[in-house]
PDB file of C-alpha atoms in Angstrom:
ATOM      1  CA  MET A  17       1.430   0.884  13.003  1.00  0.00           C
ATOM      2  CA  ILE A  18       0.714   0.621   9.288  1.00  0.00           C
ATOM      3  CA  LYS A  19      -2.432   1.903   7.580  1.00  0.00           C
ATOM      4  CA  VAL A  20      -5.020  -0.646   6.443  1.00  0.00           C
ATOM      5  CA  SER A  21      -6.940   0.392   3.330  1.00  0.00           C
ATOM      6  CA  LYS A  22     -10.716   0.082   3.401  1.00  0.00           C
ATOM      7  CA  ILE A  23     -11.932  -1.412   0.149  1.00  0.00           C
ATOM      8  CA  LYS A  24     -14.695   1.104  -0.497  1.00  0.00           C
ATOM      9  CA  THR A  25     -12.484   4.142   0.076  1.00  0.00           C
ATOM     10  CA  VAL A  26      -9.510   3.288  -2.148  1.00  0.00           C
ATOM     11  CA  ASN A  27      -8.793   5.244  -5.338  1.00  0.00           C
ATOM     12  CA  ASP A  28      -9.400   2.391  -7.794  1.00  0.00           C
ATOM     13  CA  LEU A  29     -12.967   2.348  -9.128  1.00  0.00           C
ATOM     14  CA  PHE A  30     -12.665  -1.349 -10.013  1.00  0.00           C
ATOM     15  CA  GLU A  31     -11.188  -2.571  -6.708  1.00  0.00           C
ATOM     16  CA  LEU A  32     -12.443  -6.124  -6.059  1.00  0.00           C
ATOM     17  CA  GLN A  33     -14.978  -5.778  -8.857  1.00  0.00           C
ATOM     18  CA  PRO A  34     -15.374  -9.030 -10.837  1.00  0.00           C
ATOM     19  CA  TYR A  35     -16.432  -9.337 -14.458  1.00  0.00           C
ATOM     20  CA  LEU A  36     -20.098  -8.297 -14.439  1.00  0.00           C
ATOM     21  CA  ARG A  37     -21.349  -8.494 -18.015  1.00  0.00           C
ATOM     22  CA  PHE A  38     -24.230 -10.883 -17.411  1.00  0.00           C
ATOM     23  CA  ARG A  39     -27.705 -10.965 -18.899  1.00  0.00           C
ATOM     24  CA  LYS A  40     -29.201 -11.513 -15.476  1.00  0.00           C
ATOM     25  CA  ARG A  41     -29.104  -8.424 -13.271  1.00  0.00           C
ATOM     26  CA  ASP A  42     -29.719 -10.578 -10.211  1.00  0.00           C
ATOM     27  CA  LYS A  43     -26.239 -12.080 -10.469  1.00  0.00           C
ATOM     28  CA  ARG A  44     -24.696  -8.596 -10.565  1.00  0.00           C
ATOM     29  CA  ARG A  45     -26.691  -7.612  -7.495  1.00  0.00           C
ATOM     30  CA  GLN A  46     -25.692 -10.784  -5.648  1.00  0.00           C
ATOM     31  CA  LEU A  47     -22.007 -10.269  -6.390  1.00  0.00           C
ATOM     32  CA  GLY A  48     -22.348  -6.626  -5.352  1.00  0.00           C
ATOM     33  CA  LYS A  49     -23.724  -7.735  -1.988  1.00  0.00           C
ATOM     34  CA  ILE A  50     -20.817 -10.151  -1.532  1.00  0.00           C
ATOM     35  CA  ARG A  51     -18.339  -7.364  -2.334  1.00  0.00           C
ATOM     36  CA  THR A  52     -20.047  -5.210   0.297  1.00  0.00           C
ATOM     37  CA  LYS A  53     -19.695  -8.011   2.850  1.00  0.00           C
ATOM     38  CA  VAL A  54     -16.017  -8.361   1.966  1.00  0.00           C
ATOM     39  CA  ALA A  55     -15.516  -4.591   2.294  1.00  0.00           C
ATOM     40  CA  ASN A  56     -17.219  -4.547   5.695  1.00  0.00           C
ATOM     41  CA  THR A  57     -15.136  -7.470   6.969  1.00  0.00           C
ATOM     42  CA  TYR A  58     -11.668  -7.112   5.422  1.00  0.00           C
ATOM     43  CA  GLY A  59      -9.153  -4.407   4.637  1.00  0.00           C
ATOM     44  CA  MET A  60      -5.964  -4.492   2.587  1.00  0.00           C
ATOM     45  CA  VAL A  61      -2.358  -3.795   3.470  1.00  0.00           C
ATOM     46  CA  CYS A  62      -0.615  -2.635   0.313  1.00  0.00           C
ATOM     47  CA  PHE A  63       3.063  -2.340  -0.609  1.00  0.00           C
ATOM     48  CA  SER A  64       5.168  -1.471  -3.627  1.00  0.00           C
ATOM     49  CA  SER A  65       8.328  -3.337  -4.566  1.00  0.00           C
ATOM     50  CA  ASP A  66       9.851  -0.152  -6.005  1.00  0.00           C
ATOM     51  CA  TRP A  67      10.427   2.803  -3.667  1.00  0.00           C
ATOM     52  CA  GLN A  68      12.255   4.691  -6.431  1.00  0.00           C
ATOM     53  CA  GLU A  69       9.164   5.207  -8.607  1.00  0.00           C
ATOM     54  CA  PRO A  70       8.456   8.988  -8.629  1.00  0.00           C
ATOM     55  CA  ILE A  71       4.734   8.594  -9.410  1.00  0.00           C
ATOM     56  CA  MET A  72       4.303   6.708  -6.134  1.00  0.00           C
ATOM     57  CA  TRP A  73       5.913   9.544  -4.189  1.00  0.00           C
ATOM     58  CA  GLY A  74       3.712  12.077  -5.934  1.00  0.00           C
ATOM     59  CA  HIS A  75       0.466  10.145  -5.377  1.00  0.00           C
ATOM     60  CA  TYR A  76       0.927   8.530  -1.974  1.00  0.00           C
ATOM     61  CA  ALA A  77       3.513  10.530  -0.022  1.00  0.00           C
ATOM     62  CA  ASP A  78       1.998  13.991   0.297  1.00  0.00           C
ATOM     63  CA  CYS A  79       3.481  15.176  -3.005  1.00  0.00           C
ATOM     64  CA  ASN A  80       6.994  13.928  -2.157  1.00  0.00           C
ATOM     65  CA  LYS A  81       6.985  15.398   1.366  1.00  0.00           C
ATOM     66  CA  GLY A  82       6.223  12.169   3.254  1.00  0.00           C
ATOM     67  CA  ILE A  83       8.201   9.069   4.155  1.00  0.00           C
ATOM     68  CA  ALA A  84       8.101   5.484   2.893  1.00  0.00           C
ATOM     69  CA  LEU A  85       8.432   2.452   5.139  1.00  0.00           C
ATOM     70  CA  GLY A  86      10.089  -0.721   3.861  1.00  0.00           C
ATOM     71  CA  PHE A  87       8.963  -4.019   5.391  1.00  0.00           C
ATOM     72  CA  GLU A  88       9.902  -7.667   5.417  1.00  0.00           C
ATOM     73  CA  VAL A  89       7.018 -10.124   5.757  1.00  0.00           C
ATOM     74  CA  ALA A  90       8.750 -12.498   8.132  1.00  0.00           C
ATOM     75  CA  SER A  91       6.105 -15.185   8.692  1.00  0.00           C
ATOM     76  CA  ASN A  92       3.266 -17.009   6.957  1.00  0.00           C
ATOM     77  CA  ILE A  93       0.636 -15.310   9.080  1.00  0.00           C
ATOM     78  CA  TYR A  94       0.066 -12.879   6.208  1.00  0.00           C
ATOM     79  CA  SER A  95      -0.591 -14.298   2.750  1.00  0.00           C
ATOM     80  CA  ILE A  96       1.026 -11.584   0.638  1.00  0.00           C
ATOM     81  CA  LYS A  97       0.610 -11.818  -3.127  1.00  0.00           C
ATOM     82  CA  GLU A  98       1.714  -9.858  -6.154  1.00  0.00           C
ATOM     83  CA  VAL A  99      -0.970  -7.930  -8.020  1.00  0.00           C
ATOM     84  CA  GLU A 100      -1.622  -8.734 -11.696  1.00  0.00           C
ATOM     85  CA  TYR A 101      -2.214  -5.960 -14.255  1.00  0.00           C
ATOM     86  CA  PRO A 102      -4.140  -7.319 -17.266  1.00  0.00           C
ATOM     87  CA  SER A 103      -5.152  -5.046 -20.153  1.00  0.00           C
ATOM     88  CA  GLU A 104      -8.648  -6.553 -20.327  1.00  0.00           C
ATOM     89  CA  ARG A 105     -11.146  -7.537 -17.663  1.00  0.00           C
ATOM     90  CA  LYS A 106     -10.630 -11.141 -16.613  1.00  0.00           C
ATOM     91  CA  ARG A 107     -13.702 -13.338 -16.960  1.00  0.00           C
ATOM     92  CA  ILE A 108     -13.633 -15.044 -13.593  1.00  0.00           C
ATOM     93  CA  SER A 109     -16.512 -17.372 -12.820  1.00  0.00           C
ATOM     94  CA  LEU A 110     -17.941 -16.796  -9.356  1.00  0.00           C
ATOM     95  CA  ASP A 111     -21.074 -18.491  -8.081  1.00  0.00           C
ATOM     96  CA  PRO A 112     -22.707 -15.964  -5.729  1.00  0.00           C
ATOM     97  CA  ASN A 113     -24.625 -18.764  -4.027  1.00  0.00           C
ATOM     98  CA  THR A 114     -21.547 -20.689  -2.895  1.00  0.00           C
ATOM     99  CA  VAL A 115     -18.487 -18.398  -2.980  1.00  0.00           C
ATOM    100  CA  THR A 116     -16.976 -17.555   0.419  1.00  0.00           C
ATOM    101  CA  LEU A 117     -15.506 -14.169   1.288  1.00  0.00           C
ATOM    102  CA  ILE A 118     -11.951 -15.519   1.210  1.00  0.00           C
ATOM    103  CA  GLU A 119     -12.545 -17.237  -2.135  1.00  0.00           C
ATOM    104  CA  TYR A 120     -13.900 -13.959  -3.491  1.00  0.00           C
ATOM    105  CA  ILE A 121     -10.774 -12.091  -2.337  1.00  0.00           C
ATOM    106  CA  ASN A 122      -8.439 -14.729  -3.777  1.00  0.00           C
ATOM    107  CA  GLN A 123     -10.223 -14.625  -7.125  1.00  0.00           C
ATOM    108  CA  VAL A 124     -10.525 -10.861  -7.680  1.00  0.00           C
ATOM    109  CA  GLY A 125      -8.505  -9.182  -4.935  1.00  0.00           C
ATOM    110  CA  PHE A 126      -5.146  -9.311  -6.713  1.00  0.00           C
ATOM    111  CA  ILE A 127      -6.134  -7.962 -10.131  1.00  0.00           C
ATOM    112  CA  LYS A 128      -5.972  -4.325 -11.240  1.00  0.00           C
ATOM    113  CA  TYR A 129      -6.165  -2.571 -14.588  1.00  0.00           C
ATOM    114  CA  GLU A 130      -2.797  -2.298 -16.372  1.00  0.00           C
ATOM    115  CA  GLY A 131      -2.785   1.500 -15.917  1.00  0.00           C
ATOM    116  CA  TRP A 132      -1.902   0.886 -12.260  1.00  0.00           C
ATOM    117  CA  SER A 133       1.123  -1.258 -13.105  1.00  0.00           C
ATOM    118  CA  TYR A 134       3.596   1.477 -12.097  1.00  0.00           C
ATOM    119  CA  GLU A 135       2.675   0.661  -8.488  1.00  0.00           C
ATOM    120  CA  LYS A 136       4.288  -2.819  -8.654  1.00  0.00           C
ATOM    121  CA  GLU A 137       1.958  -3.694  -5.821  1.00  0.00           C
ATOM    122  CA  HIS A 138       1.971  -6.594  -3.382  1.00  0.00           C
ATOM    123  CA  ARG A 139      -0.808  -6.896  -0.812  1.00  0.00           C
ATOM    124  CA  PHE A 140      -2.537  -9.035   1.761  1.00  0.00           C
ATOM    125  CA  SER A 141      -5.987  -8.879   3.321  1.00  0.00           C
ATOM    126  CA  VAL A 142      -6.667  -8.656   7.032  1.00  0.00           C
ATOM    127  CA  LYS A 143      -9.848  -8.719   9.097  1.00  0.00           C
ATOM    128  CA  LEU A 144     -10.822  -5.241  10.249  1.00  0.00           C
ATOM    129  CA  ASP A 145     -11.745  -6.692  13.658  1.00  0.00           C
ATOM    130  CA  ASP A 146      -8.078  -7.671  14.088  1.00  0.00           C
ATOM    131  CA  CYS A 147      -6.936  -4.084  13.485  1.00  0.00           C
ATOM    132  CA  THR A 148      -6.817  -0.973  15.656  1.00  0.00           C
ATOM    133  CA  ASN A 149      -9.640   1.451  14.865  1.00  0.00           C
ATOM    134  CA  ILE A 150      -8.733   5.111  15.332  1.00  0.00           C
ATOM    135  CA  GLU A 151     -11.578   7.456  14.402  1.00  0.00           C
ATOM    136  CA  GLY A 152     -12.772   5.161  11.630  1.00  0.00           C
ATOM    137  CA  ASN A 153      -9.306   4.499  10.221  1.00  0.00           C
ATOM    138  CA  TYR A 154      -7.759   1.069  10.651  1.00  0.00           C
ATOM    139  CA  PHE A 155      -4.156   0.249  11.493  1.00  0.00           C
ATOM    140  CA  LEU A 156      -2.115  -2.929  11.884  1.00  0.00           C
ATOM    141  CA  LYS A 157       0.715  -3.239  14.372  1.00  0.00           C
ATOM    142  CA  PHE A 158       4.002  -4.365  12.911  1.00  0.00           C
ATOM    143  CA  GLY A 159       6.626  -6.367  14.786  1.00  0.00           C
ATOM    144  CA  ASP A 160       7.965  -9.913  14.513  1.00  0.00           C
ATOM    145  CA  ASP A 161       5.636 -10.929  11.672  1.00  0.00           C
ATOM    146  CA  LEU A 162       5.886  -7.679   9.725  1.00  0.00           C
ATOM    147  CA  VAL A 163       9.349  -6.235  10.312  1.00  0.00           C
ATOM    148  CA  LEU A 164      10.274  -2.619   9.575  1.00  0.00           C
ATOM    149  CA  LYS A 165      13.549  -2.650   7.618  1.00  0.00           C
ATOM    150  CA  LYS A 166      13.851   0.787   5.980  1.00  0.00           C
ATOM    151  CA  VAL A 167      12.653   4.317   6.550  1.00  0.00           C
ATOM    152  CA  ILE A 168      12.970   6.421   3.412  1.00  0.00           C
ATOM    153  CA  ILE A 169      12.602  10.174   3.762  1.00  0.00           C
ATOM    154  CA  GLY A 170      10.915  11.802   0.789  1.00  0.00           C
ATOM    155  CA  PRO A 171      12.691  14.145  -1.639  1.00  0.00           C
ATOM    156  CA  GLU A 172      10.714  17.167  -0.406  1.00  0.00           C
ATOM    157  CA  HIS A 173      10.425  16.224   3.272  1.00  0.00           C
ATOM    158  CA  PRO A 174      10.555  19.323   5.519  1.00  0.00           C
ATOM    159  CA  SER A 175      13.439  17.898   7.554  1.00  0.00           C
ATOM    160  CA  LYS A 176      15.697  18.532   4.542  1.00  0.00           C
ATOM    161  CA  ASN A 177      15.878  22.130   5.639  1.00  0.00           C
ATOM    162  CA  LYS A 178      18.308  23.474   8.220  1.00  0.00           C
ATOM    163  CA  ARG A 179      15.578  25.258  10.195  1.00  0.00           C
ATOM    164  CA  ASN A 180      13.370  22.151  10.439  1.00  0.00           C
ATOM    165  CA  TYR A 181      16.066  19.506  10.603  1.00  0.00           C
ATOM    166  CA  THR A 182      16.500  18.955  14.353  1.00  0.00           C
ATOM    167  CA  ARG A 183      12.810  19.178  15.247  1.00  0.00           C
ATOM    168  CA  THR A 184      11.417  16.903  12.549  1.00  0.00           C
ATOM    169  CA  ALA A 185      14.337  14.479  12.426  1.00  0.00           C
ATOM    170  CA  LYS A 186      13.976  13.430  16.062  1.00  0.00           C
ATOM    171  CA  TYR A 187      10.671  11.639  15.457  1.00  0.00           C
ATOM    172  CA  ILE A 188      11.993   9.767  12.433  1.00  0.00           C
ATOM    173  CA  ILE A 189      15.230   8.823  14.178  1.00  0.00           C
ATOM    174  CA  GLY A 190      13.243   7.510  17.138  1.00  0.00           C
ATOM    175  CA  LEU A 191      11.234   5.250  14.827  1.00  0.00           C
ATOM    176  CA  VAL A 192      14.377   3.963  13.106  1.00  0.00           C
ATOM    177  CA  LYS A 193      16.195   3.277  16.365  1.00  0.00           C
ATOM    178  CA  GLN A 194      13.248   1.440  17.870  1.00  0.00           C
ATOM    179  CA  ALA A 195      12.970  -0.889  14.877  1.00  0.00           C
ATOM    180  CA  GLY A 196      16.694  -1.225  14.161  1.00  0.00           C
ATOM    181  CA  ALA A 197      15.953  -0.175  10.586  1.00  0.00           C
ATOM    182  CA  GLU A 198      18.065   1.459   7.888  1.00  0.00           C
ATOM    183  CA  ILE A 199      17.496   5.133   7.111  1.00  0.00           C
ATOM    184  CA  ILE A 200      17.673   6.583   3.604  1.00  0.00           C
ATOM    185  CA  VAL A 201      17.169  10.200   2.644  1.00  0.00           C
ATOM    186  CA  SER A 202      16.065  10.480  -0.971  1.00  0.00           C
ATOM    187  CA  ARG A 203      16.301  13.062  -3.736  1.00  0.00           C
ATOM    188  CA  ALA A 204      15.324  13.418  -7.384  1.00  0.00           C
ATOM    189  CA  GLU A 205      17.816  11.808  -9.746  1.00  0.00           C
ATOM    190  CA  PHE A 206      20.018  14.331 -11.539  1.00  0.00           C
ATOM    191  CA  GLY A 207      20.131  12.611 -14.912  1.00  0.00           C
ATOM    192  CA  GLY A 208      16.969  10.506 -14.952  1.00  0.00           C
ATOM    193  CA  TYR A 209      13.454  10.156 -13.573  1.00  0.00           C
ATOM    194  CA  ARG A 210      13.998   8.062 -10.467  1.00  0.00           C
ATOM    195  CA  VAL A 211      14.046   8.808  -6.760  1.00  0.00           C
ATOM    196  CA  VAL A 212      17.472   7.888  -5.397  1.00  0.00           C
ATOM    197  CA  ARG A 213      19.517   7.896  -2.194  1.00  0.00           C
ATOM    198  CA  CYS A 214      20.878  11.339  -1.333  1.00  0.00           C
ATOM    199  CA  GLY A 215      24.583  11.149  -0.575  1.00  0.00           C
ATOM    200  CA  THR A 216      24.544  14.484   1.252  1.00  0.00           C
ATOM    201  CA  TRP A 217      21.578  14.175   3.615  1.00  0.00           C
ATOM    202  CA  THR A 218      21.671  10.428   4.337  1.00  0.00           C
ATOM    203  CA  PRO A 219      25.016  10.614   6.241  1.00  0.00           C
ATOM    204  CA  ILE A 220      23.673  13.587   8.236  1.00  0.00           C
ATOM    205  CA  PHE A 221      20.734  11.518   9.432  1.00  0.00           C
ATOM    206  CA  GLU A 222      22.949   8.474  10.035  1.00  0.00           C
ATOM    207  CA  LYS A 223      25.142  10.614  12.281  1.00  0.00           C
ATOM    208  CA  PHE A 224      22.047  11.743  14.194  1.00  0.00           C
ATOM    209  CA  LEU A 225      21.098   8.071  14.501  1.00  0.00           C
ATOM    210  CA  ASN A 226      24.374   7.207  16.211  1.00  0.00           C
ATOM    211  CA  THR A 227      24.228   9.990  18.816  1.00  0.00           C
TER     212      THR A 227
END
């Protein structure tokens, strides 16, 4: 399963916040109530198009010790869109008396401040009621519509250690085999600032995969 982000617990202060500089406070309050309804009804499934960005590994993968999953959106059941990163707040006109929750998401749900542009994010929204709730956290099952294609082991993952290798690798290999995915073990680039495929550890894991 893949984690579904709850709108009110993400790390972006301006997530799904429209332009709010109005003379009438009532309009701000009304739009705030709609955002709350959206947050209570929908979550977001978020992806990056660039697994080699080191800031992403540092921020979202347990300080480089986690893994990244690469997916193919294989059907139209999920309306995935690329996030825009403008330098200034977009003045989007929303009528709080008529706007629907989906219209609200489509208008403001794919815009983030340019400082987040390193994420190269793509996302889609999903109803929380359609997800699996585990202790207040929501997850979406992947399969035919959302196909796991790659499992990328982080540069500082504990399995890249001879003592931990066999124990921790078995879980990852099981996931890869079940999905028929590709496995990549990553490392820090020697001459640049990218995360790249490790030519030493990747064949070790591939050999484990074929046993």
